Short mmCIF file of C-alpha atoms in Angstrom, two decimals:
data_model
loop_
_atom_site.label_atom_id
_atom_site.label_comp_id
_atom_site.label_asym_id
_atom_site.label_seq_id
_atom_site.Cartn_x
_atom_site.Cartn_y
_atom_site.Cartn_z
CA UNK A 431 79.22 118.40 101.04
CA UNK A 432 82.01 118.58 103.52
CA UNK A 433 83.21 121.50 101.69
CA UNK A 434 79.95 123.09 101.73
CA UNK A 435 79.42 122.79 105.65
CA UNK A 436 82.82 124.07 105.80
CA UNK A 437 81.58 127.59 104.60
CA UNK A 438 78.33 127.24 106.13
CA UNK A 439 79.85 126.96 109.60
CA UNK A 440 82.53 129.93 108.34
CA UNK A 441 79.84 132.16 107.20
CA UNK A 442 76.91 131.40 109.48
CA UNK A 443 78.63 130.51 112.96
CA UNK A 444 78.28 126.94 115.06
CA UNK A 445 74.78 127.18 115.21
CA UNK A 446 74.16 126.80 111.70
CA UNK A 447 72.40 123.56 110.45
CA UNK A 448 72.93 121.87 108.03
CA UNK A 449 70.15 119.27 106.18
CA UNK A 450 71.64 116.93 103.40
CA UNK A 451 69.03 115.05 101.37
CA UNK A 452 70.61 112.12 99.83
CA UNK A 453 67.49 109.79 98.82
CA UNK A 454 68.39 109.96 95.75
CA UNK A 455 72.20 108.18 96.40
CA UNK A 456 72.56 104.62 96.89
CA UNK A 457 73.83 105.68 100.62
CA UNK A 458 76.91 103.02 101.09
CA UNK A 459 78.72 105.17 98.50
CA UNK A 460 78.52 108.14 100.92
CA UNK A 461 80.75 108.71 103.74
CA UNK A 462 77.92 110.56 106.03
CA UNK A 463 80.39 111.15 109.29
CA UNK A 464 82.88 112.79 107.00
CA UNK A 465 79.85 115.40 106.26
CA UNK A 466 79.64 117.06 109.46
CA UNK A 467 75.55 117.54 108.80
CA UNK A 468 72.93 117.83 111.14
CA UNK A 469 70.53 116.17 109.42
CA UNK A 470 70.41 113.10 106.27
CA UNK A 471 67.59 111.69 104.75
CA UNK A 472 67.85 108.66 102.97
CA UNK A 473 64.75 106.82 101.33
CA UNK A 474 64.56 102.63 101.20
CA UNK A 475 63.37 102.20 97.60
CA UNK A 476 66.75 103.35 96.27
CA UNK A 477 68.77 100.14 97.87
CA UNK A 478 65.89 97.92 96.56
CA UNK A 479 63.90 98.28 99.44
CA UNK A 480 60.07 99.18 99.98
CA UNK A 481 58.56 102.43 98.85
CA UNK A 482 56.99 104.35 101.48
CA UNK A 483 59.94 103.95 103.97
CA UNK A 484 63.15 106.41 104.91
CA UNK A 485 64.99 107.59 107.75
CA UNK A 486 66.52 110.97 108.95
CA UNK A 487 69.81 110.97 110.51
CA UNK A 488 69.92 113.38 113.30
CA UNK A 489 73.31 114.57 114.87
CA UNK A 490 73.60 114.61 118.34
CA UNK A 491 71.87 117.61 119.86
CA UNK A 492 70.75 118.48 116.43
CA UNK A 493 67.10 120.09 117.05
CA UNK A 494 64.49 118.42 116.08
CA UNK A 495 60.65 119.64 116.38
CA UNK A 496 57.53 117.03 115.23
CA UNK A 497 55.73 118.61 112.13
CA UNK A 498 52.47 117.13 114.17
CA UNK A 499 51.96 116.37 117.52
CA UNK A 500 51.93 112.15 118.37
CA UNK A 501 53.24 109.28 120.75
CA UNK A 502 55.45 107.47 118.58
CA UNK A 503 59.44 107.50 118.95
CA UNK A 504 59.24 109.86 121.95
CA UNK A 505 56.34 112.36 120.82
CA UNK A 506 58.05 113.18 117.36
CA UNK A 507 56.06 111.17 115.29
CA UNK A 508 51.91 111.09 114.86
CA UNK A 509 50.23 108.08 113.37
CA UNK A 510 50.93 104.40 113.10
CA UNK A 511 53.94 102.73 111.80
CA UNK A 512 54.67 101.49 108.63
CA UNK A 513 55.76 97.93 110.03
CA UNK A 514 56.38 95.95 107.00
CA UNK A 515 58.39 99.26 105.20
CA UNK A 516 60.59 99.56 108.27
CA UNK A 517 61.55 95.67 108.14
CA UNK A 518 61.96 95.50 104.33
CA UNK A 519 64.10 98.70 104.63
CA UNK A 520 66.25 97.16 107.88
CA UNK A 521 67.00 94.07 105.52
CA UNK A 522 67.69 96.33 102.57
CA UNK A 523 69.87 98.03 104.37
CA UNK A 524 71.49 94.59 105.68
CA UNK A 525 72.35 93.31 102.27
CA UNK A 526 75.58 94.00 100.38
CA UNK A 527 75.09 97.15 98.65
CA UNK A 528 78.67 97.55 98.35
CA UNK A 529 79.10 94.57 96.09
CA UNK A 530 75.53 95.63 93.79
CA UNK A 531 77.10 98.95 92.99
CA UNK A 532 80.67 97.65 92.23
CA UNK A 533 78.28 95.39 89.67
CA UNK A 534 75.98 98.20 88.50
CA UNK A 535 79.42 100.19 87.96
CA UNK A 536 80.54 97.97 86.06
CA UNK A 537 77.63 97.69 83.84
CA UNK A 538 77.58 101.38 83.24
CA UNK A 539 80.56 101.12 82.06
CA UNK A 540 79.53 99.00 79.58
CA UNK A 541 77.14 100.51 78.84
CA UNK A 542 78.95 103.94 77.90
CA UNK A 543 82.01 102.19 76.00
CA UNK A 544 78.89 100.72 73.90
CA UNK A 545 77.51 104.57 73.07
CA UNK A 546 80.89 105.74 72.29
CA UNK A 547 81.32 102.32 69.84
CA UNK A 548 77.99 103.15 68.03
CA UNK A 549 78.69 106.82 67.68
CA UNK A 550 81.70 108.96 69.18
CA UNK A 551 79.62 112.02 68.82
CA UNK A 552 77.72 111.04 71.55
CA UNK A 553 78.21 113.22 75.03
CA UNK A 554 78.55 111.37 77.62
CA UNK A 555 77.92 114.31 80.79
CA UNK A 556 80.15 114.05 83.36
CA UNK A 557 82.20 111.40 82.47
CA UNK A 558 85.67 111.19 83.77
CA UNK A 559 84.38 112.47 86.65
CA UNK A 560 82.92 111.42 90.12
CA UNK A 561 79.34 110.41 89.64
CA UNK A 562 76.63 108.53 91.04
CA UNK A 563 77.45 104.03 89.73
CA UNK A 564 73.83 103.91 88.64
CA UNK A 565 73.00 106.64 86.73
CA UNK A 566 74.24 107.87 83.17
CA UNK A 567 73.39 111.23 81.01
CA UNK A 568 74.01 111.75 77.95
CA UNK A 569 73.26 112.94 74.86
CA UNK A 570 72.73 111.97 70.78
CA UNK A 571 73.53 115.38 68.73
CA UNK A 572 70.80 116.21 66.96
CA UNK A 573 68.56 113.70 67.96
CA UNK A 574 65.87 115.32 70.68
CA UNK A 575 65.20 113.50 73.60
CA UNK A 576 61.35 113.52 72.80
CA UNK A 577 61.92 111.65 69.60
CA UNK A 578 64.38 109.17 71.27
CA UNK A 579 61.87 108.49 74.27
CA UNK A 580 58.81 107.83 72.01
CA UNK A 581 60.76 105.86 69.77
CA UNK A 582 62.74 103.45 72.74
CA UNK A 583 59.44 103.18 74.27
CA UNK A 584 57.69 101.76 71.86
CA UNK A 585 60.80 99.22 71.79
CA UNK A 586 59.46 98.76 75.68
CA UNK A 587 62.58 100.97 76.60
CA UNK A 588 62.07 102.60 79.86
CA UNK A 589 64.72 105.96 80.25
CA UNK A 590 64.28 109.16 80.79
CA UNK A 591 65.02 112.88 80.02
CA UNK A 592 65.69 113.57 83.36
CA UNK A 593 65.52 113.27 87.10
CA UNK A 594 61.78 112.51 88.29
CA UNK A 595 61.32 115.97 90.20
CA UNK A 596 61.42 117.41 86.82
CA UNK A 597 58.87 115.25 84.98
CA UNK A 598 56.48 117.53 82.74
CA UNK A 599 59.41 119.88 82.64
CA UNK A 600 60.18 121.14 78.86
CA UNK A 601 62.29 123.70 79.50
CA UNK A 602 65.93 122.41 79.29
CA UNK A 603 68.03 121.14 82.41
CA UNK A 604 69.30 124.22 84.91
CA UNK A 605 72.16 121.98 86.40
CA UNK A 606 73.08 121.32 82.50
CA UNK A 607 72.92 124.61 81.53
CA UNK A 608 75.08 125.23 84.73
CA UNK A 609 77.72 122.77 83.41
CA UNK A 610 77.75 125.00 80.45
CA UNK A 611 76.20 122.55 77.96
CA UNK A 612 74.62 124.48 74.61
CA UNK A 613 70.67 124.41 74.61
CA UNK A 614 70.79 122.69 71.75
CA UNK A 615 73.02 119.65 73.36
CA UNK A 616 70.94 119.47 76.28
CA UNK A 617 67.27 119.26 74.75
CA UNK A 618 68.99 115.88 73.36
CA UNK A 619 69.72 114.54 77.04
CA UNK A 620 69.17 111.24 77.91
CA UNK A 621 69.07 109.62 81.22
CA UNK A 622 69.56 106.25 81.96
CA UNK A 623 69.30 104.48 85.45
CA UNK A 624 71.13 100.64 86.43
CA UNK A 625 70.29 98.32 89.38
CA UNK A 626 71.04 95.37 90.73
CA UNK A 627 68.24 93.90 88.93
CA UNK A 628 69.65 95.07 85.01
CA UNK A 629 71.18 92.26 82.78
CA UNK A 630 73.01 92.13 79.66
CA UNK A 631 69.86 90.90 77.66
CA UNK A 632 68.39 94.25 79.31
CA UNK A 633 71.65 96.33 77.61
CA UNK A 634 71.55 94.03 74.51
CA UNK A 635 67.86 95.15 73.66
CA UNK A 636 68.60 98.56 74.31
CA UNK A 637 71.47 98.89 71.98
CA UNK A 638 69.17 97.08 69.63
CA UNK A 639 66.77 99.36 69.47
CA UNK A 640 69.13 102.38 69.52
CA UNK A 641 71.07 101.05 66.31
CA UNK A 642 67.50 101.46 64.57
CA UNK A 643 66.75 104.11 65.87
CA UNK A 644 69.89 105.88 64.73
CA UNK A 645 69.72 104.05 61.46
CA UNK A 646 66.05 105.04 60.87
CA UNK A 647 67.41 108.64 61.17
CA UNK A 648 70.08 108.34 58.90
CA UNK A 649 67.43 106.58 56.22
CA UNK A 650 65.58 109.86 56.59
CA UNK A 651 68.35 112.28 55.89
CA UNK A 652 69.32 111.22 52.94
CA UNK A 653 65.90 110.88 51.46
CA UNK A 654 65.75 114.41 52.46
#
């Protein structure tokens, strides 16, 4: 991102703004001041707290303009406050969210070593690589990530085959196909998410149900 508003201020001047949406990043792995931008959202459900609550960060003498006219927080807000979203979000943001995502590291981790135990042909998308603790892609050659969802669900597995804002989607991933990954690779994507709520009976199951799934597929080839 720094590198980014590097340009933009290169290429567009001073006055260029700059808005960085990072709701989807747990936010204490982010170094915002080293950014430069004039504007952050952040959302509380992703640290664990309420849904319904964020916040924009607004740099000093950033402009800022209310979407609808109001009282609240010196005319740019209309309406009522969420009360109880703002406090469970203030003590969400109070807790040690360092020390959940050194855990939920830690279990993804895990978990990958355990995908590359059960089958080495499994891609594991940016791995080596700086990424997000709670969140890992990957994908089963051969096996399409419709099969694999219907089949872990059943087993009360909850993943999916991709970020929310593309839910419905069937087309395969743009930022995959951006990374270079074959069509054929990236129908087979997988996307798991960790908090500081998943436990090893949580990863146990999975990996349960992923051994027969894999083994149910390999029952099926060679009756073919």
């Amino acid at each position: 991102v720094a590198a980014l508003n590097a340009i933009l201020r290169t290429e567009g001047g001073e006055d260029s703004l700059l808005h960085v949406d990072a709701v989807s990043n747990g936010y204490s792995e982010m170094r915002f001041s080293a950014w430069g931008a004039d504007y952050l959202s952040l959302a509380s459900h992703k640290i664990g707290g309420p849904q319904g609550a964020g916040a924009l960060i607004v740099k000093e003498r950033a402009p800022l303009s209310p979407l609808f006219d109001g009282s609240q927080e010196g005319g740019r807000r209309a309406g009522t406050h969420n009360v109880m979203g703002i406090a469970g979000f203030g003590a969400a943001a109070a807790s040690d969210i360092n020390a959940d995502n050194t855990r939920i590291a830690s279990i993804r981790k895990e978990f990958e070593e355990r995908l590359m135990r059960l089958n080495p042909e499994i891609t594991i998308f940016g791995a080596g690589e700086l990424r997000q603790s709670n969140v890992s892609s990957f994908a089963i050659p051969g096996l399409k990530a419709e099969a694999a969802l219907i089949a872990l669900d059943l087993d009360g597995i909850c993943i999916s085959s991709g970020a929310a804002c593309s839910s419905g989607k069937v087309t395969p991933s743009h930022v995959l196909a951006a990374m270079g990954v074959p069509e054929s690779l990236s129908r087979c994507a997988l996307r798991a998410s960790f908090g500081p709520e998943t436990n090893q009976t949580e990863l146990d199951h999975f990996f349960r149900s992923l051994t027969k799934l894999l083994e149910r597929r390999l029952q099926l080839a060679g009756a073919a």
